[in-house]
mmCIF file of C-alpha atoms in Angstrom:
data_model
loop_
_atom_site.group_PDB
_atom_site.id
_atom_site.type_symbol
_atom_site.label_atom_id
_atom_site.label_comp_id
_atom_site.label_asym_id
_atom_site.label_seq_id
_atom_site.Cartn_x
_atom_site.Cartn_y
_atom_site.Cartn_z
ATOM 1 C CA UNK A 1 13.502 -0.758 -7.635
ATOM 2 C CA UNK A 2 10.166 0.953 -8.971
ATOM 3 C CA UNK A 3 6.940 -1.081 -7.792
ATOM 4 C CA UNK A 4 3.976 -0.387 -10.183
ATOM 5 C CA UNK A 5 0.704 -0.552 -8.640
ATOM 6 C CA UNK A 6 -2.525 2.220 -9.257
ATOM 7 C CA UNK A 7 -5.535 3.050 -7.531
ATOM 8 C CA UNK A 8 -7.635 0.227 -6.260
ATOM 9 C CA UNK A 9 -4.726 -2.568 -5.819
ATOM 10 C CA UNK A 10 -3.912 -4.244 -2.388
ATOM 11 C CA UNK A 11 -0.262 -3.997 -0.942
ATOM 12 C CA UNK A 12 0.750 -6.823 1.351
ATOM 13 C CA UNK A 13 3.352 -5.220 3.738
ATOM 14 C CA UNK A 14 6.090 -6.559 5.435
ATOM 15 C CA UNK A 15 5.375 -5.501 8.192
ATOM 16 C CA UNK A 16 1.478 -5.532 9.842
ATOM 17 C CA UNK A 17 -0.417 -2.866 11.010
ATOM 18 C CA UNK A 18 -0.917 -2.205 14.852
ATOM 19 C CA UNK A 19 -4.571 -3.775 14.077
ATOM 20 C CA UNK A 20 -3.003 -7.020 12.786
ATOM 21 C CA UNK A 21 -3.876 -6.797 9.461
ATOM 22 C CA UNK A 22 -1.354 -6.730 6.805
ATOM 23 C CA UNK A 23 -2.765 -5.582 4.118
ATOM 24 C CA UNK A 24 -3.528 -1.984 2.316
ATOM 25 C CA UNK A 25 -5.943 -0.733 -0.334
ATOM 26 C CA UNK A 26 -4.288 2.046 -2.706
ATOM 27 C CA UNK A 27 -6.231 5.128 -2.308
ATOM 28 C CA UNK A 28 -4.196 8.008 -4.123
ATOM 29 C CA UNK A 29 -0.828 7.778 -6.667
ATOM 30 C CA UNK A 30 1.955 10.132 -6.392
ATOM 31 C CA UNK A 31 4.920 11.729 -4.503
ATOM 32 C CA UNK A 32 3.017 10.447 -1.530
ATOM 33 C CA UNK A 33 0.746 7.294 -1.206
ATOM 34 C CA UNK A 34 -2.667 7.075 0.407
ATOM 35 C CA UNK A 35 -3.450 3.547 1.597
ATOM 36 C CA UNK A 36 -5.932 2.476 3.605
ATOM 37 C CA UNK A 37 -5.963 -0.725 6.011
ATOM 38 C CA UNK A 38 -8.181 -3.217 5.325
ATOM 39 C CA UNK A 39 -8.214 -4.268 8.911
ATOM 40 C CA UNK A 40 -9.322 -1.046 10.643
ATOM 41 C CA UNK A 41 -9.971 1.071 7.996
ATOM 42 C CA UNK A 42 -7.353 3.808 8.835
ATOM 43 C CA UNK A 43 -6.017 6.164 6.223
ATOM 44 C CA UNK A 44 -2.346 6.744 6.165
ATOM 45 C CA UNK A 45 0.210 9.051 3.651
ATOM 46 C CA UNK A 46 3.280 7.598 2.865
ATOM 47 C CA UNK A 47 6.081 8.540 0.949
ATOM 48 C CA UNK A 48 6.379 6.840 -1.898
ATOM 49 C CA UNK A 49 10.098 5.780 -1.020
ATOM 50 C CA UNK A 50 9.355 4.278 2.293
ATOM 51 C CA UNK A 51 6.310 2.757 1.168
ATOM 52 C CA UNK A 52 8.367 1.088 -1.631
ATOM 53 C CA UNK A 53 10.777 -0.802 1.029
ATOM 54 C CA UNK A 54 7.998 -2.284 2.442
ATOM 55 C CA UNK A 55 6.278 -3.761 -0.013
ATOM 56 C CA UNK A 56 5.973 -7.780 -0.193
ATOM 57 C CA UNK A 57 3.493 -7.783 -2.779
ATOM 58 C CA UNK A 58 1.239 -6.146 -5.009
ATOM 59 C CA UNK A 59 -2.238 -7.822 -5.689
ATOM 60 C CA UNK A 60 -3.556 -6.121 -9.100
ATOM 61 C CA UNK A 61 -7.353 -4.964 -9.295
ATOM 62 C CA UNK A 62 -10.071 -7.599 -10.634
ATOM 63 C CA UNK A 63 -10.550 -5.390 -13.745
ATOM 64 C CA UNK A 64 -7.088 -5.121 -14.423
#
């Protein structure tokens, strides 16, 4: 299953983040994903596979 998402959108995860926050910010779109936590601000590359598996859901941009 392909999950389309870009740039700016937030990823809820399955999972949460050692912080406690479950949600990511989309930094960079390809091969490999940069999100970013919007609980502690940490950066993290993924690939896009793995990232895929864990997605819940995908909340679009404002201007989208």
């Amino acid at each position: 299953m392909i999950v389309q998402f870009e740039c700016g959108d937030t990823l809820q995860m399955k999972k949460k983040h050692p912080c406690g926050a479950a949600e990511f910010i989309v930094l960079r779109v390809g091969s490999d994903i940069r999100i970013r936590c919007v609980g502690c601000g940490h950066d993290i590359t993924v690939a896009r596979e793995k990232l895929e598996k864990n997605i819940k859901n995908v909340i679009p941009t404002k201007g989208s």
